[in-house]
mmCIF file of C-alpha atoms in Angstrom:
data_model
loop_
_atom_site.group_PDB
_atom_site.id
_atom_site.type_symbol
_atom_site.label_atom_id
_atom_site.label_comp_id
_atom_site.label_asym_id
_atom_site.label_seq_id
_atom_site.Cartn_x
_atom_site.Cartn_y
_atom_site.Cartn_z
ATOM 1 C CA MET A 1015 88.091 111.470 162.568
ATOM 2 C CA GLY A 1016 86.944 114.487 164.581
ATOM 3 C CA PHE A 1017 88.442 117.959 164.503
ATOM 4 C CA LYS A 1018 87.402 120.482 167.131
ATOM 5 C CA CYS A 1019 87.686 124.265 167.024
ATOM 6 C CA GLY A 1020 87.063 125.986 170.351
ATOM 7 C CA ILE A 1021 85.333 129.386 170.215
ATOM 8 C CA VAL A 1022 86.837 131.526 172.969
ATOM 9 C CA GLY A 1023 87.018 135.161 174.052
ATOM 10 C CA LEU A 1024 86.076 137.558 176.796
ATOM 11 C CA PRO A 1025 82.425 137.650 177.892
ATOM 12 C CA ASN A 1026 79.974 139.560 175.668
ATOM 13 C CA VAL A 1027 82.051 139.596 172.481
ATOM 14 C CA GLY A 1028 79.595 137.542 170.394
ATOM 15 C CA LYS A 1029 80.875 133.970 170.906
ATOM 16 C CA SER A 1030 77.507 132.346 171.514
ATOM 17 C CA THR A 1031 75.822 134.383 168.780
ATOM 18 C CA LEU A 1032 78.494 133.165 166.387
ATOM 19 C CA PHE A 1033 78.100 129.573 167.572
ATOM 20 C CA ASN A 1034 74.325 129.738 167.134
ATOM 21 C CA ALA A 1035 74.742 131.002 163.599
ATOM 22 C CA LEU A 1036 77.417 128.424 162.788
ATOM 23 C CA THR A 1037 75.186 125.574 163.807
ATOM 24 C CA SER A 1038 71.906 127.272 162.783
ATOM 25 C CA THR A 1039 70.536 126.504 166.227
ATOM 26 C CA GLN A 1040 69.830 128.302 169.454
ATOM 27 C CA ALA A 1041 71.709 125.643 171.396
ATOM 28 C CA ALA A 1042 73.791 128.283 173.144
ATOM 29 C CA GLU A 1043 71.932 131.002 175.024
ATOM 30 C CA ALA A 1044 73.098 134.388 173.779
ATOM 31 C CA ALA A 1045 72.596 136.837 176.612
ATOM 32 C CA ASN A 1046 74.109 140.121 177.734
ATOM 33 C CA TYR A 1047 75.828 138.923 180.880
ATOM 34 C CA PRO A 1048 79.079 137.051 181.547
ATOM 35 C CA PHE A 1049 79.173 133.264 181.721
ATOM 36 C CA CYS A 1050 75.796 132.601 180.125
ATOM 37 C CA THR A 1051 77.601 129.639 178.551
ATOM 38 C CA ILE A 1052 78.327 127.450 181.561
ATOM 39 C CA GLU A 1053 78.892 124.137 179.777
ATOM 40 C CA PRO A 1054 80.584 123.989 176.383
ATOM 41 C CA ASN A 1055 78.081 123.664 173.558
ATOM 42 C CA THR A 1056 79.140 121.517 170.655
ATOM 43 C CA GLY A 1057 77.880 121.534 167.089
ATOM 44 C CA ARG A 1058 78.993 120.063 163.789
ATOM 45 C CA VAL A 1059 78.853 122.145 160.621
ATOM 46 C CA GLY A 1060 79.373 121.288 156.977
ATOM 47 C CA VAL A 1061 82.442 122.784 155.298
ATOM 48 C CA PRO A 1062 81.258 124.759 152.229
ATOM 49 C CA ASP A 1063 82.895 123.329 149.092
ATOM 50 C CA PRO A 1064 81.402 124.081 145.652
ATOM 51 C CA ARG A 1065 83.446 121.217 144.190
ATOM 52 C CA LEU A 1066 81.252 118.693 145.988
ATOM 53 C CA ASP A 1067 78.062 120.030 144.381
ATOM 54 C CA ARG A 1068 79.714 119.958 140.971
ATOM 55 C CA LEU A 1069 80.782 116.342 141.395
ATOM 56 C CA ALA A 1070 77.309 115.357 142.598
ATOM 57 C CA THR A 1071 75.717 116.969 139.544
ATOM 58 C CA ILE A 1072 78.041 115.134 137.162
ATOM 59 C CA ALA A 1073 77.461 111.769 138.869
ATOM 60 C CA ASN A 1074 73.716 112.327 139.483
ATOM 61 C CA SER A 1075 74.299 111.488 143.139
ATOM 62 C CA ALA A 1076 71.157 111.001 145.210
ATOM 63 C CA LYS A 1077 72.745 112.507 148.327
ATOM 64 C CA VAL A 1078 75.402 115.150 148.956
ATOM 65 C CA ILE A 1079 77.317 114.896 152.233
ATOM 66 C CA PRO A 1080 79.908 117.583 153.044
ATOM 67 C CA THR A 1081 82.866 117.091 155.347
ATOM 68 C CA GLN A 1082 82.375 118.560 158.791
ATOM 69 C CA LEU A 1083 84.113 120.481 161.528
ATOM 70 C CA GLU A 1084 83.107 120.494 165.170
ATOM 71 C CA PHE A 1085 82.797 123.814 166.980
ATOM 72 C CA VAL A 1086 82.751 124.125 170.753
ATOM 73 C CA ASP A 1087 81.389 127.282 172.380
ATOM 74 C CA ILE A 1088 83.384 127.765 175.578
ATOM 75 C CA ALA A 1089 82.477 130.065 178.471
ATOM 76 C CA GLY A 1090 83.990 133.557 178.509
ATOM 77 C CA LEU A 1091 87.439 133.993 179.990
ATOM 78 C CA VAL A 1092 88.324 136.931 182.236
ATOM 79 C CA ARG A 1093 91.506 138.418 183.651
ATOM 80 C CA GLY A 1094 92.749 136.133 186.434
ATOM 81 C CA ALA A 1095 91.238 132.939 184.989
ATOM 82 C CA SER A 1096 94.553 131.119 185.401
ATOM 83 C CA LYS A 1097 94.135 131.722 189.132
ATOM 84 C CA GLY A 1098 90.496 130.646 189.170
ATOM 85 C CA GLU A 1099 88.719 133.939 188.443
ATOM 86 C CA GLY A 1100 85.379 133.678 186.630
ATOM 87 C CA LEU A 1101 85.002 130.092 185.493
ATOM 88 C CA GLY A 1102 88.773 129.760 185.655
ATOM 89 C CA ASN A 1103 90.072 126.246 185.454
ATOM 90 C CA GLN A 1104 86.784 124.876 184.122
ATOM 91 C CA PHE A 1105 87.275 127.014 181.003
ATOM 92 C CA LEU A 1106 90.902 125.981 180.688
ATOM 93 C CA GLY A 1107 90.012 122.306 180.953
ATOM 94 C CA HIS A 1108 87.554 122.588 178.059
ATOM 95 C CA ILE A 1109 89.996 124.430 175.795
ATOM 96 C CA ARG A 1110 92.671 121.780 176.302
ATOM 97 C CA GLU A 1111 90.400 119.328 174.472
ATOM 98 C CA VAL A 1112 90.162 121.275 171.183
ATOM 99 C CA ASP A 1113 92.525 121.131 168.203
ATOM 100 C CA ALA A 1114 92.484 124.836 167.317
ATOM 101 C CA VAL A 1115 91.279 128.086 168.875
ATOM 102 C CA LEU A 1116 88.915 130.625 167.294
ATOM 103 C CA HIS A 1117 89.390 133.782 169.345
ATOM 104 C CA VAL A 1118 86.348 136.029 168.902
ATOM 105 C CA LEU A 1119 87.153 139.696 169.427
ATOM 106 C CA ARG A 1120 84.758 142.540 169.962
ATOM 107 C CA CYS A 1121 85.455 145.104 167.253
ATOM 108 C CA PHE A 1122 82.257 147.120 167.606
ATOM 109 C CA ALA A 1123 80.992 149.839 169.911
ATOM 110 C CA GLY A 1124 77.502 149.683 171.426
ATOM 111 C CA GLU A 1125 75.441 149.301 174.539
ATOM 112 C CA VAL A 1126 76.457 145.724 175.323
ATOM 113 C CA THR A 1127 78.653 145.750 178.419
ATOM 114 C CA HIS A 1128 82.351 145.068 177.887
ATOM 115 C CA VAL A 1129 83.910 143.261 180.822
ATOM 116 C CA GLU A 1130 87.027 145.517 180.634
ATOM 117 C CA GLY A 1131 84.983 148.729 180.344
ATOM 118 C CA SER A 1132 86.044 149.737 176.821
ATOM 119 C CA VAL A 1133 86.525 148.285 173.338
ATOM 120 C CA ASP A 1134 90.154 147.397 172.577
ATOM 121 C CA PRO A 1135 90.644 144.077 170.766
ATOM 122 C CA LEU A 1136 94.458 144.161 170.959
ATOM 123 C CA ARG A 1137 94.252 144.516 174.739
ATOM 124 C CA ASP A 1138 91.736 141.659 174.798
ATOM 125 C CA ILE A 1139 94.138 139.444 172.848
ATOM 126 C CA GLU A 1140 96.850 140.183 175.397
ATOM 127 C CA THR A 1141 94.473 139.490 178.301
ATOM 128 C CA ILE A 1142 93.511 136.042 177.103
ATOM 129 C CA GLU A 1143 96.971 135.116 175.852
ATOM 130 C CA THR A 1144 98.501 136.084 179.191
ATOM 131 C CA GLU A 1145 96.050 133.874 181.074
ATOM 132 C CA LEU A 1146 96.741 130.940 178.775
ATOM 133 C CA ILE A 1147 100.514 131.410 179.094
ATOM 134 C CA LEU A 1148 100.262 131.495 182.909
ATOM 135 C CA ALA A 1149 98.139 128.350 182.859
ATOM 136 C CA ASP A 1150 100.676 126.604 180.611
ATOM 137 C CA MET A 1151 103.561 127.587 182.887
ATOM 138 C CA GLU A 1152 101.747 126.128 185.873
ATOM 139 C CA SER A 1153 100.936 122.969 183.903
ATOM 140 C CA LEU A 1154 104.584 122.479 182.891
ATOM 141 C CA GLU A 1155 105.801 122.944 186.452
ATOM 142 C CA ARG A 1156 103.602 120.031 187.521
ATOM 143 C CA ARG A 1157 104.694 117.919 184.560
ATOM 144 C CA VAL A 1158 108.407 118.500 185.267
ATOM 145 C CA LEU A 1159 108.059 116.993 188.738
ATOM 146 C CA ALA A 1160 106.255 113.897 187.462
ATOM 147 C CA ALA A 1161 108.473 113.453 184.375
ATOM 148 C CA THR A 1162 111.692 113.834 186.391
ATOM 149 C CA LYS A 1163 110.721 110.929 188.638
ATOM 150 C CA ARG A 1164 109.871 108.730 185.661
ATOM 151 C CA ALA A 1165 113.017 109.734 183.744
ATOM 152 C CA ARG A 1166 115.201 108.612 186.666
ATOM 153 C CA GLY A 1167 113.653 105.192 186.209
ATOM 154 C CA GLY A 1168 114.697 105.139 182.550
ATOM 155 C CA ASP A 1169 111.351 106.153 181.001
ATOM 156 C CA LYS A 1170 112.181 107.311 177.453
ATOM 157 C CA GLU A 1171 108.870 109.158 177.021
ATOM 158 C CA ALA A 1172 109.518 111.153 180.189
ATOM 159 C CA LYS A 1173 113.041 112.039 178.996
ATOM 160 C CA ALA A 1174 111.610 113.294 175.683
ATOM 161 C CA GLN A 1175 109.050 115.393 177.583
ATOM 162 C CA LEU A 1176 111.723 116.962 179.765
ATOM 163 C CA ALA A 1177 113.861 117.814 176.743
ATOM 164 C CA LEU A 1178 110.914 119.524 175.074
ATOM 165 C CA ILE A 1179 109.875 121.343 178.235
ATOM 166 C CA GLU A 1180 113.381 122.831 178.412
ATOM 167 C CA LYS A 1181 112.712 124.403 175.007
ATOM 168 C CA VAL A 1182 109.197 125.610 175.767
ATOM 169 C CA GLN A 1183 109.535 127.003 179.307
ATOM 170 C CA PRO A 1184 111.848 129.923 178.394
ATOM 171 C CA VAL A 1185 109.435 130.942 175.620
ATOM 172 C CA LEU A 1186 106.503 131.059 178.042
ATOM 173 C CA GLU A 1187 108.574 132.880 180.663
ATOM 174 C CA ALA A 1188 109.332 135.535 178.025
ATOM 175 C CA GLY A 1189 105.578 136.095 177.653
ATOM 176 C CA GLN A 1190 105.317 134.274 174.318
ATOM 177 C CA PRO A 1191 102.925 131.414 173.431
ATOM 178 C CA ALA A 1192 104.310 127.878 173.167
ATOM 179 C CA ARG A 1193 103.662 127.812 169.401
ATOM 180 C CA LYS A 1194 106.585 130.272 169.087
ATOM 181 C CA ALA A 1195 109.051 127.659 170.361
ATOM 182 C CA ALA A 1196 111.402 126.056 167.825
ATOM 183 C CA ILE A 1197 110.028 122.524 167.763
ATOM 184 C CA ALA A 1198 111.464 119.809 165.518
ATOM 185 C CA GLU A 1199 109.057 117.770 163.397
ATOM 186 C CA ASP A 1200 109.756 114.614 165.387
ATOM 187 C CA GLU A 1201 108.845 116.459 168.609
ATOM 188 C CA ALA A 1202 105.344 117.419 167.460
ATOM 189 C CA ALA A 1203 103.698 114.361 169.020
ATOM 190 C CA VAL A 1204 105.404 115.055 172.364
ATOM 191 C CA LEU A 1205 104.245 118.676 172.269
ATOM 192 C CA HIS A 1206 100.691 117.562 171.490
ATOM 193 C CA ALA A 1207 100.756 115.206 174.491
ATOM 194 C CA LEU A 1208 101.615 118.134 176.782
ATOM 195 C CA GLN A 1209 98.197 119.690 175.904
ATOM 196 C CA LEU A 1210 99.517 123.227 176.117
ATOM 197 C CA LEU A 1211 96.866 125.862 175.512
ATOM 198 C CA THR A 1212 99.201 128.260 173.701
ATOM 199 C CA ALA A 1213 100.564 125.567 171.386
ATOM 200 C CA LYS A 1214 97.247 125.365 169.542
ATOM 201 C CA PRO A 1215 96.877 127.220 166.218
ATOM 202 C CA ILE A 1216 94.733 130.342 166.476
ATOM 203 C CA LEU A 1217 92.287 132.242 164.267
ATOM 204 C CA TYR A 1218 91.152 135.730 165.247
ATOM 205 C CA VAL A 1219 87.493 136.380 164.426
ATOM 206 C CA CYS A 1220 86.755 140.121 164.350
ATOM 207 C CA ASN A 1221 83.106 140.752 165.195
ATOM 208 C CA VAL A 1222 82.197 144.140 163.653
ATOM 209 C CA GLU A 1223 79.080 146.267 163.200
ATOM 210 C CA GLU A 1224 76.633 145.203 160.479
ATOM 211 C CA ASP A 1225 77.592 148.097 158.183
ATOM 212 C CA LYS A 1226 81.299 147.181 158.439
ATOM 213 C CA ALA A 1227 80.960 143.483 157.593
ATOM 214 C CA ALA A 1228 82.141 143.995 154.005
ATOM 215 C CA THR A 1229 85.011 146.393 154.703
ATOM 216 C CA GLY A 1230 86.032 145.887 158.321
ATOM 217 C CA ASN A 1231 86.964 148.812 160.568
ATOM 218 C CA ASP A 1232 89.987 150.256 162.339
ATOM 219 C CA PHE A 1233 89.734 147.664 165.111
ATOM 220 C CA SER A 1234 89.678 144.706 162.706
ATOM 221 C CA ARG A 1235 92.523 146.146 160.641
ATOM 222 C CA ALA A 1236 94.674 146.394 163.764
ATOM 223 C CA VAL A 1237 93.912 142.750 164.548
ATOM 224 C CA ALA A 1238 94.737 141.716 160.964
ATOM 225 C CA GLU A 1239 98.142 143.417 161.260
ATOM 226 C CA ARG A 1240 98.877 141.564 164.486
ATOM 227 C CA ALA A 1241 97.742 138.244 163.006
ATOM 228 C CA ALA A 1242 99.999 138.719 159.973
ATOM 229 C CA ALA A 1243 102.954 139.547 162.206
ATOM 230 C CA GLU A 1244 102.567 136.352 164.226
ATOM 231 C CA GLY A 1245 101.691 134.049 161.321
ATOM 232 C CA ALA A 1246 98.063 133.627 162.402
ATOM 233 C CA GLU A 1247 94.868 134.277 160.442
ATOM 234 C CA ALA A 1248 92.084 136.802 160.955
ATOM 235 C CA VAL A 1249 88.615 137.065 159.439
ATOM 236 C CA VAL A 1250 85.967 139.765 159.673
ATOM 237 C CA ILE A 1251 82.326 138.951 160.331
ATOM 238 C CA SER A 1252 79.231 140.494 161.850
ATOM 239 C CA ALA A 1253 77.760 137.932 164.227
ATOM 240 C CA ALA A 1254 74.471 139.861 164.097
ATOM 241 C CA ILE A 1255 74.272 139.419 160.301
ATOM 242 C CA GLU A 1256 75.195 135.746 160.556
ATOM 243 C CA ALA A 1257 72.402 135.245 163.103
ATOM 244 C CA GLU A 1258 69.935 136.809 160.649
ATOM 245 C CA LEU A 1259 71.227 134.692 157.774
ATOM 246 C CA ALA A 1260 70.732 131.547 159.813
ATOM 247 C CA GLN A 1261 66.987 132.233 159.809
ATOM 248 C CA PHE A 1262 66.686 132.056 156.008
ATOM 249 C CA ALA A 1263 65.527 128.663 154.722
ATOM 250 C CA ASP A 1264 65.538 129.711 151.051
ATOM 251 C CA PRO A 1265 69.083 129.943 149.583
ATOM 252 C CA GLU A 1266 67.942 132.564 147.036
ATOM 253 C CA GLU A 1267 66.521 134.788 149.776
ATOM 254 C CA LYS A 1268 69.743 134.392 151.726
ATOM 255 C CA GLN A 1269 71.797 135.385 148.687
ATOM 256 C CA ALA A 1270 69.573 138.400 148.009
ATOM 257 C CA PHE A 1271 70.004 139.511 151.632
ATOM 258 C CA LEU A 1272 73.785 139.192 151.323
ATOM 259 C CA GLU A 1273 73.795 141.285 148.166
ATOM 260 C CA THR A 1274 71.908 144.108 149.878
ATOM 261 C CA LEU A 1275 74.763 144.211 152.386
ATOM 262 C CA GLY A 1276 77.483 144.139 149.727
ATOM 263 C CA LEU A 1277 78.654 140.661 150.739
ATOM 264 C CA ASP A 1278 79.633 137.821 148.392
ATOM 265 C CA GLU A 1279 79.212 135.019 150.918
ATOM 266 C CA PRO A 1280 78.314 134.507 154.575
ATOM 267 C CA GLY A 1281 81.089 135.407 156.970
ATOM 268 C CA LEU A 1282 80.663 131.954 158.467
ATOM 269 C CA ASN A 1283 81.990 130.418 155.247
ATOM 270 C CA LYS A 1284 85.193 132.365 155.840
ATOM 271 C CA VAL A 1285 85.343 131.215 159.464
ATOM 272 C CA ILE A 1286 84.774 127.562 158.557
ATOM 273 C CA GLY A 1287 87.249 127.665 155.670
ATOM 274 C CA ALA A 1288 89.892 129.384 157.788
ATOM 275 C CA GLY A 1289 89.357 126.878 160.590
ATOM 276 C CA TYR A 1290 89.827 124.067 158.092
ATOM 277 C CA ARG A 1291 93.099 125.572 156.854
ATOM 278 C CA LEU A 1292 94.188 126.299 160.407
ATOM 279 C CA LEU A 1293 94.054 122.606 161.224
ATOM 280 C CA GLY A 1294 96.094 121.700 158.139
ATOM 281 C CA LEU A 1295 93.305 119.681 156.547
ATOM 282 C CA ILE A 1296 92.515 118.712 152.963
ATOM 283 C CA THR A 1297 89.461 117.204 151.304
ATOM 284 C CA PHE A 1298 89.089 114.125 149.158
ATOM 285 C CA PHE A 1299 85.868 112.897 147.577
ATOM 286 C CA THR A 1300 84.010 109.655 146.966
ATOM 287 C CA VAL A 1301 81.448 109.925 144.191
ATOM 288 C CA GLY A 1302 78.732 107.602 142.935
ATOM 289 C CA PRO A 1303 75.010 107.383 142.151
ATOM 290 C CA LYS A 1304 74.074 106.869 145.818
ATOM 291 C CA GLU A 1305 76.070 109.765 147.230
ATOM 292 C CA ALA A 1306 78.794 112.310 146.655
ATOM 293 C CA ARG A 1307 80.738 112.781 149.853
ATOM 294 C CA ALA A 1308 83.625 114.902 151.086
ATOM 295 C CA TRP A 1309 86.088 113.505 153.616
ATOM 296 C CA THR A 1310 88.687 115.197 155.790
ATOM 297 C CA VAL A 1311 92.311 114.122 156.263
ATOM 298 C CA PRO A 1312 95.428 115.969 157.428
ATOM 299 C CA VAL A 1313 97.871 117.220 154.819
ATOM 300 C CA GLY A 1314 100.286 114.382 154.053
ATOM 301 C CA ALA A 1315 97.848 111.538 154.795
ATOM 302 C CA THR A 1316 98.555 108.327 152.887
ATOM 303 C CA ALA A 1317 95.976 106.487 150.802
ATOM 304 C CA PRO A 1318 95.464 103.763 153.475
ATOM 305 C CA GLU A 1319 94.998 106.454 156.138
ATOM 306 C CA ALA A 1320 92.389 108.147 153.960
ATOM 307 C CA ALA A 1321 90.671 104.797 153.458
ATOM 308 C CA GLY A 1322 90.582 104.351 157.232
ATOM 309 C CA VAL A 1323 88.585 107.553 157.616
ATOM 310 C CA ILE A 1324 85.762 105.829 155.737
ATOM 311 C CA HIS A 1325 86.067 102.480 157.517
ATOM 312 C CA SER A 1326 88.812 100.716 159.450
ATOM 313 C CA ASP A 1327 88.386 97.630 157.214
ATOM 314 C CA PHE A 1328 89.297 99.756 154.188
ATOM 315 C CA GLN A 1329 92.630 100.620 155.792
ATOM 316 C CA ARG A 1330 93.314 97.150 157.181
ATOM 317 C CA GLY A 1331 92.711 95.422 153.845
ATOM 318 C CA PHE A 1332 93.908 98.244 151.576
ATOM 319 C CA ILE A 1333 94.990 97.117 148.085
ATOM 320 C CA ARG A 1334 95.000 100.301 146.017
ATOM 321 C CA ALA A 1335 93.255 103.639 145.483
ATOM 322 C CA GLU A 1336 91.765 104.362 142.066
ATOM 323 C CA THR A 1337 92.413 108.083 141.754
ATOM 324 C CA ILE A 1338 91.151 110.902 139.528
ATOM 325 C CA ASP A 1339 91.990 114.501 140.336
ATOM 326 C CA TYR A 1340 89.046 116.886 140.565
ATOM 327 C CA ASP A 1341 89.857 118.998 137.502
ATOM 328 C CA ARG A 1342 90.120 115.956 135.220
ATOM 329 C CA PHE A 1343 86.944 114.410 136.649
ATOM 330 C CA VAL A 1344 85.025 117.598 135.837
ATOM 331 C CA ALA A 1345 86.679 118.311 132.489
ATOM 332 C CA LEU A 1346 86.090 114.776 131.214
ATOM 333 C CA GLY A 1347 82.571 114.462 132.601
ATOM 334 C CA GLY A 1348 82.858 111.748 135.222
ATOM 335 C CA GLU A 1349 84.525 108.540 136.326
ATOM 336 C CA GLN A 1350 83.864 106.366 133.254
ATOM 337 C CA ALA A 1351 85.030 109.080 130.875
ATOM 338 C CA ALA A 1352 88.210 109.515 132.931
ATOM 339 C CA LYS A 1353 88.808 105.752 132.785
ATOM 340 C CA ASP A 1354 88.257 105.690 129.019
ATOM 341 C CA ALA A 1355 90.741 108.548 128.600
ATOM 342 C CA GLY A 1356 93.344 106.738 130.708
ATOM 343 C CA LYS A 1357 93.229 109.428 133.413
ATOM 344 C CA MET A 1358 92.383 107.159 136.349
ATOM 345 C CA ARG A 1359 95.558 106.343 138.290
ATOM 346 C CA GLN A 1360 96.255 103.270 140.432
ATOM 347 C CA GLU A 1361 97.919 104.457 143.628
ATOM 348 C CA GLY A 1362 99.470 102.269 146.328
ATOM 349 C CA LYS A 1363 100.160 102.418 150.048
ATOM 350 C CA ASP A 1364 102.782 105.160 149.816
ATOM 351 C CA TYR A 1365 100.599 107.603 147.867
ATOM 352 C CA ARG A 1366 99.914 110.855 149.699
ATOM 353 C CA VAL A 1367 96.397 112.090 149.078
ATOM 354 C CA GLN A 1368 96.060 115.460 147.352
ATOM 355 C CA ASP A 1369 93.338 118.009 147.986
ATOM 356 C CA GLY A 1370 90.488 117.376 145.558
ATOM 357 C CA ASP A 1371 91.304 113.745 144.761
ATOM 358 C CA VAL A 1372 88.304 111.618 143.774
ATOM 359 C CA LEU A 1373 89.093 108.194 145.235
ATOM 360 C CA HIS A 1374 87.709 104.686 144.998
ATOM 361 C CA PHE A 1375 89.359 102.211 147.349
ATOM 362 C CA ARG A 1376 89.979 98.559 146.594
ATOM 363 C CA PHE A 1377 90.439 96.399 149.692
ATOM 364 C CA ASN A 1378 90.265 92.820 150.868
ATOM 365 C CA VAL A 1379 89.649 91.756 154.463
#
């Protein structure tokens, strides 16, 4: 099961530098000119979770495999992109394919050219949001024509689309993103099928100067206030620091470097964790002598659905899930001790997996 976060923003705000640090590669060329990222660069990164290491230690697991998120570095957007300016529609096509948007904002002064001529992250948010709203409006206009024809022929899916579009169009016309529309739970799948850019959850990533990474600055605080007002999230990082951290092979050296900067953890951990929450994901674990592994499922996933993440046969032939919650597994010292204490539960097909569950699936195909 793949989950993609698209890294977007105006040119020269630090998107590719952030992507390089996230993936610890130089796969994306970080250069001081617009559109140096012509094709989207994709990388998978492990989600930091200290629980996994603890479980592996208790079980003496030979391998530790974290759950992963996929990040896509997408070319910089400029004013007029909805009408084809810059990379225009190519950019918009790539962003339609991601599950959530990480909007990198320049919150630092400096010599690097800003495409708008000055540093103003709130203006930059408006610039990109406006372009995405305009693109969504154009997309819906095309869909209305096609759906109307199909609805006349009795197509139920087309009728559902038209009903939802009637809710979303006025929101976009008022200059608001589609995620502000009042959508019923049973309409979520229809909304997803429309692939609206502004319906995707968003995380603002404030890229600040190195000496402001621990505290933020006035720019990042203004972004945080906006994020809180619209129910979004915001994190503060210094892409320059993260790029330096990515060069450290020794974890102790990396930690020592962080401490000199007054930081508890890499900013990337905050970005990855926030992206994980943004997508409404939880983690369950499988633990044994061969490996301790973290797996990703959406909040509310059933035990058979979680089994299917490991292998489709597990879901098809699901019998039960032997379940120990993380705290009990750790407190009692492992699976056998939890069994002996009567703390391993037998859960069936209707069980909804909880974050931190240690699961062992029984199946028969």
